[in-house]
Coordinates of C-alpha atoms and ligand atoms in Angstrom, one line a residue:
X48 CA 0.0 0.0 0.0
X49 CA 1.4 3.6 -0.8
X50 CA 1.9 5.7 1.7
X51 CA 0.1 9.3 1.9
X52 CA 4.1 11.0 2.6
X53 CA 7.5 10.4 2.1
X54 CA 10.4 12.3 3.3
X55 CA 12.1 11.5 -0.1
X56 CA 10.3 10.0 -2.9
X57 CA 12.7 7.9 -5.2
X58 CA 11.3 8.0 -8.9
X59 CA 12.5 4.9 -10.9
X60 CA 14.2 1.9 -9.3
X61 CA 16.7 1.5 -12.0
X62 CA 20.9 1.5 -11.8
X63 CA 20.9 4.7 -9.6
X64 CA 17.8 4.7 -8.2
X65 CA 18.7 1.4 -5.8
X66 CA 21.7 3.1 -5.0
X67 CA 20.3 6.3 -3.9
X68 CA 16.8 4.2 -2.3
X69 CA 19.9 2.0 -0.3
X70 CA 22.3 5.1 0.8
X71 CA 19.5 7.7 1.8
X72 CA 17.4 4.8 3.8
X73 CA 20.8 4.7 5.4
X74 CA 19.3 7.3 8.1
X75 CA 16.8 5.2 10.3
X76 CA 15.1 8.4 10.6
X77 CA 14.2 9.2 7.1
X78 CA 11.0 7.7 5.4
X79 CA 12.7 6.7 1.8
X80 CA 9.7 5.6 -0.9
X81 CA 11.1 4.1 -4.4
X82 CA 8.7 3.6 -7.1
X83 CA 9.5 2.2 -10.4
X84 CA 7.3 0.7 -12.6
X85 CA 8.3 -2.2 -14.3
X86 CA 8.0 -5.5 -12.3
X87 CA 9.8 -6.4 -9.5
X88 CA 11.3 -9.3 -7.1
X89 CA 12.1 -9.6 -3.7
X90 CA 15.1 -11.4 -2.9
X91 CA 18.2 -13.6 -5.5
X92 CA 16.0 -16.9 -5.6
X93 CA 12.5 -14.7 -6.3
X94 CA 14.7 -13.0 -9.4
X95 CA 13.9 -13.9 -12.6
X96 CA 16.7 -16.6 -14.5
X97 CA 17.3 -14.0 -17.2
X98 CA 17.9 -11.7 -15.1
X99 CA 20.7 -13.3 -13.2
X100 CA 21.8 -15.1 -16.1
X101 CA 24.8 -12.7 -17.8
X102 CA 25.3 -14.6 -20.3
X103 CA 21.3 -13.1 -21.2
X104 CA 20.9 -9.8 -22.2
X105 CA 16.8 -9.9 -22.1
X106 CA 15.7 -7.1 -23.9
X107 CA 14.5 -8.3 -27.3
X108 CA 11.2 -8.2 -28.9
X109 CA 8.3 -8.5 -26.2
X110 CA 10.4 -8.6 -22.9
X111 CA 8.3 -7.9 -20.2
X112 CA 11.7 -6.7 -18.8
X113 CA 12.3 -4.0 -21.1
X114 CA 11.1 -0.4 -22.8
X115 CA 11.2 0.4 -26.4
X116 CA 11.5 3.2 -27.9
X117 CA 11.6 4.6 -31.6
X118 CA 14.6 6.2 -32.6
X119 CA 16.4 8.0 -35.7
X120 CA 20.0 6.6 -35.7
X121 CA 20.6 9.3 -38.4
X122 CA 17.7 11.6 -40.0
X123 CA 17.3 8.7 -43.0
X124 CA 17.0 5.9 -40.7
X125 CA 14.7 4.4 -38.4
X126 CA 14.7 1.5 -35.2
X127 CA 13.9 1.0 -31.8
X128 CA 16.1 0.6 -29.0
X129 CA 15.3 -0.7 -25.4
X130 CA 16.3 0.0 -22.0
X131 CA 15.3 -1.6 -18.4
X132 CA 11.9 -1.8 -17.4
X133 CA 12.1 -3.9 -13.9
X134 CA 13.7 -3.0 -10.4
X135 CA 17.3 -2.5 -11.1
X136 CA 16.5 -1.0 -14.5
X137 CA 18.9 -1.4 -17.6
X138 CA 21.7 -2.1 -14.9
X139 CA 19.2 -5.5 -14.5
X140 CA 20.0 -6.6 -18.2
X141 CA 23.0 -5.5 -19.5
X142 CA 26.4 -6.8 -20.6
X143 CA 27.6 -6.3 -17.1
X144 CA 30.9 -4.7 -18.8
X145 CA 31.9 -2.2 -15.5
X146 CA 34.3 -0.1 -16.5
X147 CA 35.0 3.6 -15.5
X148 CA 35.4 6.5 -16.9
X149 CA 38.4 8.4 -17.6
X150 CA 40.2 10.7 -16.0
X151 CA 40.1 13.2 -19.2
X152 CA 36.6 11.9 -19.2
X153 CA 35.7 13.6 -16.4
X154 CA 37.8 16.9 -17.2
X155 CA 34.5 17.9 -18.9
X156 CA 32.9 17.4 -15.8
X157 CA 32.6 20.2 -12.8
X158 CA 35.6 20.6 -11.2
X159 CA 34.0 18.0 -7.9
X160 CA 33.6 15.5 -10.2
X161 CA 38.0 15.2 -11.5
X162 CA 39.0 11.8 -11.4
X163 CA 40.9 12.4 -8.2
X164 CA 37.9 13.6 -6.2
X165 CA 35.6 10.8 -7.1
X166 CA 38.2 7.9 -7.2
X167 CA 37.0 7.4 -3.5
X168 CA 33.8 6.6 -4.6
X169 CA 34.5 4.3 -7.6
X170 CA 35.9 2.2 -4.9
X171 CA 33.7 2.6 -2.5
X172 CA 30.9 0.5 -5.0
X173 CA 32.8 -2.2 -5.9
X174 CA 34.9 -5.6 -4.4
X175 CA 37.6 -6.2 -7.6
X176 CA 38.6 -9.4 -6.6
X177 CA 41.3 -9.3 -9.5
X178 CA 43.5 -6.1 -8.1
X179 CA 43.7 -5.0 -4.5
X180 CA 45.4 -2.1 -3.4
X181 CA 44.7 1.5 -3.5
X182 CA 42.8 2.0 -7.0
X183 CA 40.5 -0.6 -6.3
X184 CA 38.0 -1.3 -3.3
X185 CA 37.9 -4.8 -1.6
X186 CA 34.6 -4.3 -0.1
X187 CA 32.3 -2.5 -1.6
X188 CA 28.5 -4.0 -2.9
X189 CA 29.6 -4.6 -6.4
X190 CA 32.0 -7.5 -7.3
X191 CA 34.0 -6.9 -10.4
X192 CA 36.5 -9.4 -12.0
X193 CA 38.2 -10.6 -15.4
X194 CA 37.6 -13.7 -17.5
X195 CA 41.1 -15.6 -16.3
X196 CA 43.4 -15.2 -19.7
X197 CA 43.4 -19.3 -19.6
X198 CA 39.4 -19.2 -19.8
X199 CA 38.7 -17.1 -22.6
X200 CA 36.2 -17.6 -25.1
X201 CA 38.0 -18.8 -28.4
X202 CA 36.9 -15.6 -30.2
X203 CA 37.8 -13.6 -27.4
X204 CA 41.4 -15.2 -26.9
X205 CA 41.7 -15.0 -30.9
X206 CA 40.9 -10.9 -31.0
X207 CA 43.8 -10.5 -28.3
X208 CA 46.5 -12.3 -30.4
X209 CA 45.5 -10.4 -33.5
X210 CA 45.6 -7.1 -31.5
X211 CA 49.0 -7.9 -29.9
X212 CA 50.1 -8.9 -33.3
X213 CA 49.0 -5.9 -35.0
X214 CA 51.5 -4.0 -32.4
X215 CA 48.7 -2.9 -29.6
X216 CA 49.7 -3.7 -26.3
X217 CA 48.2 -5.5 -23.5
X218 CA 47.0 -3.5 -20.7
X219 CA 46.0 -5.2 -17.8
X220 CA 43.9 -3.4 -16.1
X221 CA 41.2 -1.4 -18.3
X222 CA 39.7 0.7 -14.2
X223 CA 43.6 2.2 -14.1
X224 CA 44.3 5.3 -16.1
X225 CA 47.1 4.8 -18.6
X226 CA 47.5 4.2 -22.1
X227 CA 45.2 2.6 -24.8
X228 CA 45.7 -0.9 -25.5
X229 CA 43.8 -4.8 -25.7
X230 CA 42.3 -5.8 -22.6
X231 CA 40.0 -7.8 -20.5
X232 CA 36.7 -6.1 -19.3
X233 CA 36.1 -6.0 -16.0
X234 CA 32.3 -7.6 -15.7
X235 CA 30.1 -7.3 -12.8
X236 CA 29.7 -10.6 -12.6
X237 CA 29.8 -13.4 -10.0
X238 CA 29.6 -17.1 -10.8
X239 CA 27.8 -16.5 -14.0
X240 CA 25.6 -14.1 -12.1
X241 CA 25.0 -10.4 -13.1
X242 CA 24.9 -8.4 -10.1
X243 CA 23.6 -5.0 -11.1
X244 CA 22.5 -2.4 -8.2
X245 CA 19.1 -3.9 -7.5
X246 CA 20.9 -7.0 -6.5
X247 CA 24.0 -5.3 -4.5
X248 CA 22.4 -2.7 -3.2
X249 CA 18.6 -3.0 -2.7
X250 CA 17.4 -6.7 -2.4
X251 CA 19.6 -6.6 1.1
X252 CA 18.3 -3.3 2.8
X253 CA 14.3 -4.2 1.4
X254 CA 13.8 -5.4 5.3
X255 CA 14.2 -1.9 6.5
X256 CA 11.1 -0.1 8.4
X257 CA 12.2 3.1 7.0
X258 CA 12.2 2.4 2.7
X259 CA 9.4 1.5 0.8
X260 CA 9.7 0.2 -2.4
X261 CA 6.9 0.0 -4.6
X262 CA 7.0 -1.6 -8.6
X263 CA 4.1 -1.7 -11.1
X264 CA 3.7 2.1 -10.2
X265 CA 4.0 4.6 -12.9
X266 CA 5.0 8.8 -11.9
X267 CA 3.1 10.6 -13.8
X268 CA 4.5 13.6 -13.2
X269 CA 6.0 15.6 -10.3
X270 CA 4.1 18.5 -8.6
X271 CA 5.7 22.0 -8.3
X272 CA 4.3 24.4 -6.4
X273 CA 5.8 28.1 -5.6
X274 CA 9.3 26.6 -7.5
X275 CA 9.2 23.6 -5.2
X276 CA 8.5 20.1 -6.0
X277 CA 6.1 19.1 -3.3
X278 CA 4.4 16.1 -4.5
X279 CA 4.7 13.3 -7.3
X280 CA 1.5 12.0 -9.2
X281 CA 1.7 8.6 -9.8
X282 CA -1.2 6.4 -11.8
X283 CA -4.1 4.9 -10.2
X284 CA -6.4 2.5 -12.6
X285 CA -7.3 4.9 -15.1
X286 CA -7.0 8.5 -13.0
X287 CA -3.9 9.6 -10.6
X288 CA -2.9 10.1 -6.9
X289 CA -0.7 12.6 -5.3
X290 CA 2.1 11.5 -2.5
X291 CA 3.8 14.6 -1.2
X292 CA 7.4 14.1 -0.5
X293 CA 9.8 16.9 1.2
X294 CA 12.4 15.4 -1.4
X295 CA 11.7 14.1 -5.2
X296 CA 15.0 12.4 -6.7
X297 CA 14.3 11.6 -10.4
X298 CA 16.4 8.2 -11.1
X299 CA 14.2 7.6 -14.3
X300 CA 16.6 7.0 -16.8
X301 CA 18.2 8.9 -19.8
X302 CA 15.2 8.8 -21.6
X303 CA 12.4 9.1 -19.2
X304 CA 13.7 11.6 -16.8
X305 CA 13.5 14.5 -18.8
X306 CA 10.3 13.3 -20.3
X307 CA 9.2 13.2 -16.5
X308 CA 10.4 16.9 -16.2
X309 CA 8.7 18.3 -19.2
X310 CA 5.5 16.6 -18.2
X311 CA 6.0 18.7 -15.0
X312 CA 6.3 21.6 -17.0
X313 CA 10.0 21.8 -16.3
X314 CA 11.9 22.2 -19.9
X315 CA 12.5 24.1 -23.1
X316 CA 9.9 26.6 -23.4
X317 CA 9.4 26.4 -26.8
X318 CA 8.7 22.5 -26.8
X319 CA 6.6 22.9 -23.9
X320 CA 4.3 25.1 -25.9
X321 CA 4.7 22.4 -28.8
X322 CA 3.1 20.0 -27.0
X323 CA 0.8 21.8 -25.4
X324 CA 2.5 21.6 -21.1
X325 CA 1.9 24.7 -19.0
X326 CA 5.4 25.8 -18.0
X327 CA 6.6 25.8 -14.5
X328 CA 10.1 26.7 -15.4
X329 CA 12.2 27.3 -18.4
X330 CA 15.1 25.0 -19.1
X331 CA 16.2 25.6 -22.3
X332 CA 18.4 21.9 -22.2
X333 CA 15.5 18.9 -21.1
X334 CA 16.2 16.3 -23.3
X335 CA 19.0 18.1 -25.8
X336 CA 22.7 17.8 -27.0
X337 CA 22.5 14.6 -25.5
X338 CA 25.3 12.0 -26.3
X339 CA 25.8 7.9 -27.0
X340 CA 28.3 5.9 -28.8
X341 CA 27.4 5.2 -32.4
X342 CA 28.0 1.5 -32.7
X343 CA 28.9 -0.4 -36.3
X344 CA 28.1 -4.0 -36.0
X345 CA 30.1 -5.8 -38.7
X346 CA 28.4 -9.0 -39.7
X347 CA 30.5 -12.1 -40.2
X348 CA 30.7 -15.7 -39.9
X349 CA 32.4 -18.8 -38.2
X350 CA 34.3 -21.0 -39.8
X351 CA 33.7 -23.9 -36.9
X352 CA 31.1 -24.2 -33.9
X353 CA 32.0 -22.0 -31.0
X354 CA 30.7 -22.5 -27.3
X355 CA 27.8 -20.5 -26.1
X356 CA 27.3 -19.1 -22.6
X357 CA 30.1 -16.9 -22.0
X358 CA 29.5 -12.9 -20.8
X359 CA 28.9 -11.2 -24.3
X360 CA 32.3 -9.3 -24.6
X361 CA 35.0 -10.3 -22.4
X362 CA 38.0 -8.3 -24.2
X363 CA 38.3 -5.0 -25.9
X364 CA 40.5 -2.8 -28.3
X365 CA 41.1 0.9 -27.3
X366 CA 42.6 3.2 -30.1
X367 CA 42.4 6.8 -30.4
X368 CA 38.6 7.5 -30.0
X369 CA 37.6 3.7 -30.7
X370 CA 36.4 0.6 -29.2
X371 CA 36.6 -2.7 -30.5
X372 CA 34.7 -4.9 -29.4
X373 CA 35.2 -9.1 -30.5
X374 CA 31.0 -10.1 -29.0
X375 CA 31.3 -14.2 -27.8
X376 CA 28.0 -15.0 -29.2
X377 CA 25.5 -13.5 -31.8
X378 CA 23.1 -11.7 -30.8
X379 CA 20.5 -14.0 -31.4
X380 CA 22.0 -16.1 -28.5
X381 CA 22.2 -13.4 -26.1
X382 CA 19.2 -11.6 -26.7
X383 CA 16.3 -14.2 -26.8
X384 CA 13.9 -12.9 -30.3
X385 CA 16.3 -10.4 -31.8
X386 CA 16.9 -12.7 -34.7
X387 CA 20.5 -12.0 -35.4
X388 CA 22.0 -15.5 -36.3
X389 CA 26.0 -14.2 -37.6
X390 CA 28.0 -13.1 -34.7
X391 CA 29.2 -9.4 -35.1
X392 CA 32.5 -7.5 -34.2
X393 CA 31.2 -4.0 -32.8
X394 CA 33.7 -0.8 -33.5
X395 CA 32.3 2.2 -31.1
X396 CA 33.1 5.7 -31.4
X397 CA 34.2 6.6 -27.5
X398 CA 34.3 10.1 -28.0
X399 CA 31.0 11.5 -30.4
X400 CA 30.6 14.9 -31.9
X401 CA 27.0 14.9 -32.7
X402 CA 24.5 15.7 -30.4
X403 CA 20.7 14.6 -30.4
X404 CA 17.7 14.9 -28.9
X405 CA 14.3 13.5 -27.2
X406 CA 11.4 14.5 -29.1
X407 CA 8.1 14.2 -27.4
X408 CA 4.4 13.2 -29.5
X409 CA 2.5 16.1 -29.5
X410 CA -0.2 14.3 -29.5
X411 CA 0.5 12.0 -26.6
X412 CA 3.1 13.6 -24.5
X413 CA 3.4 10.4 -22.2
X414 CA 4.1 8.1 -24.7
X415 CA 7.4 6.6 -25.7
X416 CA 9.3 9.6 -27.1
X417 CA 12.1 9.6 -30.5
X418 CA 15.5 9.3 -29.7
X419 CA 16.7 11.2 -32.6
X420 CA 20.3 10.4 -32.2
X421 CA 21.7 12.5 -35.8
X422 CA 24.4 10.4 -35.6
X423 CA 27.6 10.4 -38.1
X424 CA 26.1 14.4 -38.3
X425 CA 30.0 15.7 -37.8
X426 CA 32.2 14.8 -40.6
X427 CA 34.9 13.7 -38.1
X428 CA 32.3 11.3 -36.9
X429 CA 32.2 9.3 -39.8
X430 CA 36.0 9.4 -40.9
X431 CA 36.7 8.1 -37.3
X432 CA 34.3 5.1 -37.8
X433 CA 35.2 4.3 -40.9
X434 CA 38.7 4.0 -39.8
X435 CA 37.4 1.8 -37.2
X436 CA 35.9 -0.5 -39.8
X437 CA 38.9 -0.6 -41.4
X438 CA 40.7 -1.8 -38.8
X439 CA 37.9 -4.1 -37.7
X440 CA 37.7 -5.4 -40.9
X441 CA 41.6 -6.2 -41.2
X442 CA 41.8 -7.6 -38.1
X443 CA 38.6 -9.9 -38.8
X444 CA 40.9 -10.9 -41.8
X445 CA 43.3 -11.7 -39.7
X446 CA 41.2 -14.1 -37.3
X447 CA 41.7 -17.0 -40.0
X448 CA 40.6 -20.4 -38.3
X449 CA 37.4 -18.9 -36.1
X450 CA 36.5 -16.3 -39.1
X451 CA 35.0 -15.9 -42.5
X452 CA 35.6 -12.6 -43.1
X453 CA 34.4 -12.7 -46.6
X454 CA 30.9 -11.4 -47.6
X455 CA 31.2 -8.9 -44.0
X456 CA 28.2 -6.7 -43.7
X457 CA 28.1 -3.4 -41.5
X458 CA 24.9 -2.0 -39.7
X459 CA 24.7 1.4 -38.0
X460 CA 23.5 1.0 -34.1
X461 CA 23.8 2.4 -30.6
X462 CA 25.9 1.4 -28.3
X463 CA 23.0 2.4 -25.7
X464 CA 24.8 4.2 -23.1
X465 CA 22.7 7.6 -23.5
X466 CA 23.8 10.4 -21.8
X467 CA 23.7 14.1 -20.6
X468 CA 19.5 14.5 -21.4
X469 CA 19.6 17.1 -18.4
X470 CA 23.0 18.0 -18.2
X471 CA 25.2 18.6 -15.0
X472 CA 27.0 22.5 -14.9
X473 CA 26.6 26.0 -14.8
X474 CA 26.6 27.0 -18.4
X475 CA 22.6 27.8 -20.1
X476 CA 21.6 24.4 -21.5
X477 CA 23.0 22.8 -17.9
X478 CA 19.5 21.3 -16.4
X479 CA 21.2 20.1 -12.8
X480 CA 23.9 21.9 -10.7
X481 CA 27.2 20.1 -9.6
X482 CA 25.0 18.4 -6.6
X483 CA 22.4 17.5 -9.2
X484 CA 19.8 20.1 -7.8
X485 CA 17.3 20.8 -11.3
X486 CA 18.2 24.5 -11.1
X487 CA 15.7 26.9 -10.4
X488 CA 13.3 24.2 -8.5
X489 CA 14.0 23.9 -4.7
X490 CA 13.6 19.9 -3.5
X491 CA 14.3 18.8 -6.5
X492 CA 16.8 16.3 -7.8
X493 CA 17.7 14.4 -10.7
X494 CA 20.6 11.4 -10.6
X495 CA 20.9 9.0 -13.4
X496 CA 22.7 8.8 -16.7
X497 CA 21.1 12.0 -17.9
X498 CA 23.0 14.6 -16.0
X499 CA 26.5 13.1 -17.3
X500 CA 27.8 16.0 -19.0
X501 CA 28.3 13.7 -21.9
X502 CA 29.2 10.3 -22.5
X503 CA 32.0 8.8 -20.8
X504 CA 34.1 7.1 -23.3
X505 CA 33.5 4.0 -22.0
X506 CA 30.3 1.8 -20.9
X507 CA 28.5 4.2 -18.3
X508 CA 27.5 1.7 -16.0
X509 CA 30.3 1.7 -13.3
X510 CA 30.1 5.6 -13.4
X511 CA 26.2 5.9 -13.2
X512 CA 26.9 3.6 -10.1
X513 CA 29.2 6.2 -8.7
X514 CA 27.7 9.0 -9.5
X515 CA 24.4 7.3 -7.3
X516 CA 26.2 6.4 -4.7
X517 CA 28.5 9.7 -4.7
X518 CA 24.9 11.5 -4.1
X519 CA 23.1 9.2 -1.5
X520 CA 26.5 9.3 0.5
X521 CA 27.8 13.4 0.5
X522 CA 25.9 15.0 -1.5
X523 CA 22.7 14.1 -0.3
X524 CA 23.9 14.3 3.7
X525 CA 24.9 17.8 2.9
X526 CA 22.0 19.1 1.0
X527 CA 19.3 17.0 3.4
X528 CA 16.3 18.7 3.9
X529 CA 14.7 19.0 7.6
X530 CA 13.4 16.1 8.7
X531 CA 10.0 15.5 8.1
X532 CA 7.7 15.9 11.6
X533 CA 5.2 13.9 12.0
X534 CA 2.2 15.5 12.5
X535 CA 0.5 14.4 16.0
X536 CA -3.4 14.8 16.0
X537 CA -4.1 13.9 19.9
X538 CA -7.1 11.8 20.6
X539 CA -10.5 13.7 21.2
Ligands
FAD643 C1 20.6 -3.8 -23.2 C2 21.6 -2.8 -22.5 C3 22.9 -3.3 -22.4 C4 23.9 -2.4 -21.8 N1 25.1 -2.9 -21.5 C5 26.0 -2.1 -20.8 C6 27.2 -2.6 -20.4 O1 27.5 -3.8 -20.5 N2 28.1 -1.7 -19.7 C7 27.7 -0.4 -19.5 O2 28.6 0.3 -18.9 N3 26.5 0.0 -19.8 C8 25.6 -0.8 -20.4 N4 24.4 -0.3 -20.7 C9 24.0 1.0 -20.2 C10 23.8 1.0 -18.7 O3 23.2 -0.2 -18.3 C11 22.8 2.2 -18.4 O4 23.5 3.4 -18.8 C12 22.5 2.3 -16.9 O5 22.0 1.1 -16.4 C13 21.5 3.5 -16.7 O6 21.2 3.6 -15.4 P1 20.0 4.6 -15.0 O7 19.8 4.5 -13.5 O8 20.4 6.0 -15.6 O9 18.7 4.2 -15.8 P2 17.9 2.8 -15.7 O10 18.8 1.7 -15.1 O11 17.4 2.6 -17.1 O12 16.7 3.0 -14.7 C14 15.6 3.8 -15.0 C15 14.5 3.1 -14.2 O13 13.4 4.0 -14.1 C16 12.2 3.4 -14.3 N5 11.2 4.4 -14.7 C17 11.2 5.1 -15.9 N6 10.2 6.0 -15.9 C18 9.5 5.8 -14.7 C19 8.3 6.4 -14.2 N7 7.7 7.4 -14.9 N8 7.8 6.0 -13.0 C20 8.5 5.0 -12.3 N9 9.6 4.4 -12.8 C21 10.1 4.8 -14.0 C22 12.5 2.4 -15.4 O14 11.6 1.3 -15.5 C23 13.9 1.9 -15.0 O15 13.8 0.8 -14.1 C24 23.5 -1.1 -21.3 C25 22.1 -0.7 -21.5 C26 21.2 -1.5 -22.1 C27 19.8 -1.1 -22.2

């Protein structure tokens, strides 16, 4: 049963959202509520197989388990991508590749955010069980380790000799800063099990008086009143009901987070009148310049039977602004329905020029929005990719008793790691401060992939964790409101 009140109302039980329900329930004396609404489970043996199973990555065509959206990889071309739709959000079904961001990364981040002041907290969320010592944490909620080299998958162990060959050089540990090179990903996964936030963080603190956590509940919409958010609205059969919360943190995703805010009249102006929204308060970047990795998926096929089961990508290629990326298993294997039967060899651009943007239905605000990605829009954009399938290509060639790299085809994709829809900084189009305070509207908060100032240049996972629990630990503590009183009414 929902509660009237909350002291902090969680929106979106995603990646960052169990991070932020788990370290601000942390206070015995704060009422935490988190509501997503995709399904949910209560402890590891009431979660779903697919969900612990990373070699699954459960998003294809009618998971219960995920969103889709439409989306406009470049202005001629159309898909649909998907994110998370359960507790622990996309972080729930991913390729449980957790690796951080750079230090020149997070250059064009506030100056809090360097890779010096937040290298506390990217140990602090993890337990690497493959290096100790002072760049890595030993006891933190997420445990992070390598395939063994011994235990590779064959096309995995293959795509590291023809790197090495090719002159690249091994680097051992892709979570230290240092130079580019062919290494293994570190993977968030334990004994062929993907623990992602809702499993490390939120399934063990669910017993606690204080946090409520609530899923099959949509947020409509937050409530502002007099530049505060004072209430959310979630749905209710076919009408609405209103929980007032001293605290609203939006953890709704890249996508549906600045959706959420425009439907609360919080955005561009001009789109709000598009569509029709009574504006609360003018922020001219909701759901613009944001940034993701175009992804080229080059087609090929084996020339013998390879195992199945392993984590998707276990090894990677960093040069210049690219990522290659040698995937174990088409991705018909690893993503039950999606129907593609010849494993692919990904080359992602780490560092993209083009910028796109969410584009709401005028007719139907709260549906899915377009991603409209206008990718490959900045000339360098596409010189730098097609050097990438070059190389990709070559190396493929290379690869001579796993691969038939004749007849190779190339599709343009998304790498889905969307970020930066509402922006962290102090500059016009910035939609959060450095604390991730929505500026302009008091109680406010947003904390998800959205207010990255742009895409790290690696997978966002390990620095969306971070940035969560970098929030429910200072930031939050520091920006607290008053605790909420409860209001006694004495017996007549
Ligand atoms: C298939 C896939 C594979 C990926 N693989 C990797 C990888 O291997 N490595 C990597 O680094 N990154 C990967 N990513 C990206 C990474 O997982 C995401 O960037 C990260 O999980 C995002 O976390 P988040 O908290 O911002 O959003 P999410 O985890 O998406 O959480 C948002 C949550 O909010 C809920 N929600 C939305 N709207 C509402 C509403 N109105 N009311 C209530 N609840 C709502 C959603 O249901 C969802 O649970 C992958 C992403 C996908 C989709």
């Amino acid at each position: 049963m929902l509660p009237a009140h909350a002291d902090v109302v969680v929106v979106g039980g995603g990646s960052c959202g169990s991070v932020v329900a788990a370290r601000i329930s942390d206070d015995p004396d704060r009422s935490v509520l988190l509501l997503e609404e995709g399904p949910g489970y209560r402890s590891v043996a009431d979660t779903p197989r697919e969900i612990l199973d990373a070699a699954t990555i459960p998003v294809g065509p009618g998971s219960r388990w995920a969103a889709t959206f439409p989306a406009r990889p470049t202005p001629e071309t159309g898909t649909t991508v998907s994110r998370g739709r359960l507790l622990g959000g996309s972080g729930a079904v991913n390729g449980a590749y957790f690796v951080r961001a750079r230090p020149g990364d997070l250059a064009h981040w506030p100056a809090s955010w360097s890779y010096d002041e937040v290298l506390a907290d990217f140990r602090a969320v993890e337990t690497d069980t493959d290096f100790p010592g002072d760049l890595h944490g030993s006891d933190g909620p997420v445990p992070v380790a390598r395939v063994p080299w011994d235990r590779l998958h064959p096309v995995s162990a293959a795509f590291h000799r023809t790197a090495v060959s090719a002159g690249f050089a091994t680097v051992d540990d892709l979570n230290a800063p240092g130079p580019d090179g062919v290494g293994r990903v570190p993977l968030n996964i334990r004994d062929g099990m993907r623990v992602g936030p809702a499993l490390a963080y939120l399934l063990p603190v669910l017993h606690r008086p204080n946090l409520t956590v609530t899923t099959g509940t949509e947020v409509l919409r937050v409530v502002v009143a007099n530049g505060r958010a004072v209430a959310v609205k979630v749905a209710e059969g076919t009408g609405a009901r209103t929980i007032t919360a001293d605290h609203v943190v939006v953890c709704a995703g890249a996508v549906r987070s600045p959706q959420l805010l425009m439907l609360s009249g919080i955005g561009p102006a001009d789109e709000l009148r598009r569509i029709g929204i009574t504006l609360q308060h003018n922020l001219s970047g909701v759901g613009r310049d944001f940034t993701d990795h175009p992804e080229v998926a080059i087609g090929y096929r084996y020339r013998r039977d390879v195992p199945t089961g392993s984590p998707l990508l276990e090894t990677v290629l960093h040069t210049g602004t690219l990522e290659l990326r040698p995937y174990t298993v088409p991705f018909g294997a690893a993503i039950p329905g999606s129907g593609v039967a010849d494993p692919v060899f990904g080359v992602v651009l780490t560092r993209p020029r083009s910028r796109g943007r969410i584009v709401l239905d005028r007719a139907d605000p709260r549906s899915a929005p377009v991603l409209d990605y206008r990718y490959l829009g900045h000339p360098q954009d596409r010189a730098d990719l097609r050097e990438g399938v070059r190389l990709a290509s070559n190396m493929l060639a290379a690869m001579t008793d796993l691969v038939d790299a004749s007849g190779l085809t190339t599709t343009l994709g998304t790498s889905l790691h969307l970020s930066g829809t509402c922006r962290m900084g102090d500059d016009e189009g910035a939609v959060v401060d450095e604390r991730c305070r929505v500026r302009g509207i008091d109680g406010l908060s947003v904390v998800d992939t959205s207010v990255f100032p742009e895409v790290p240049s690696r997978g966002p996972h390990a620095t969306a964790v971070m940035l969560a629990h970098r929030f429910g630990v200072s930031l939050w503590r520091s920006e607290a409101p008053r605790r909420h009183t409860r209001r006694f009414t004495p017996p007549v």
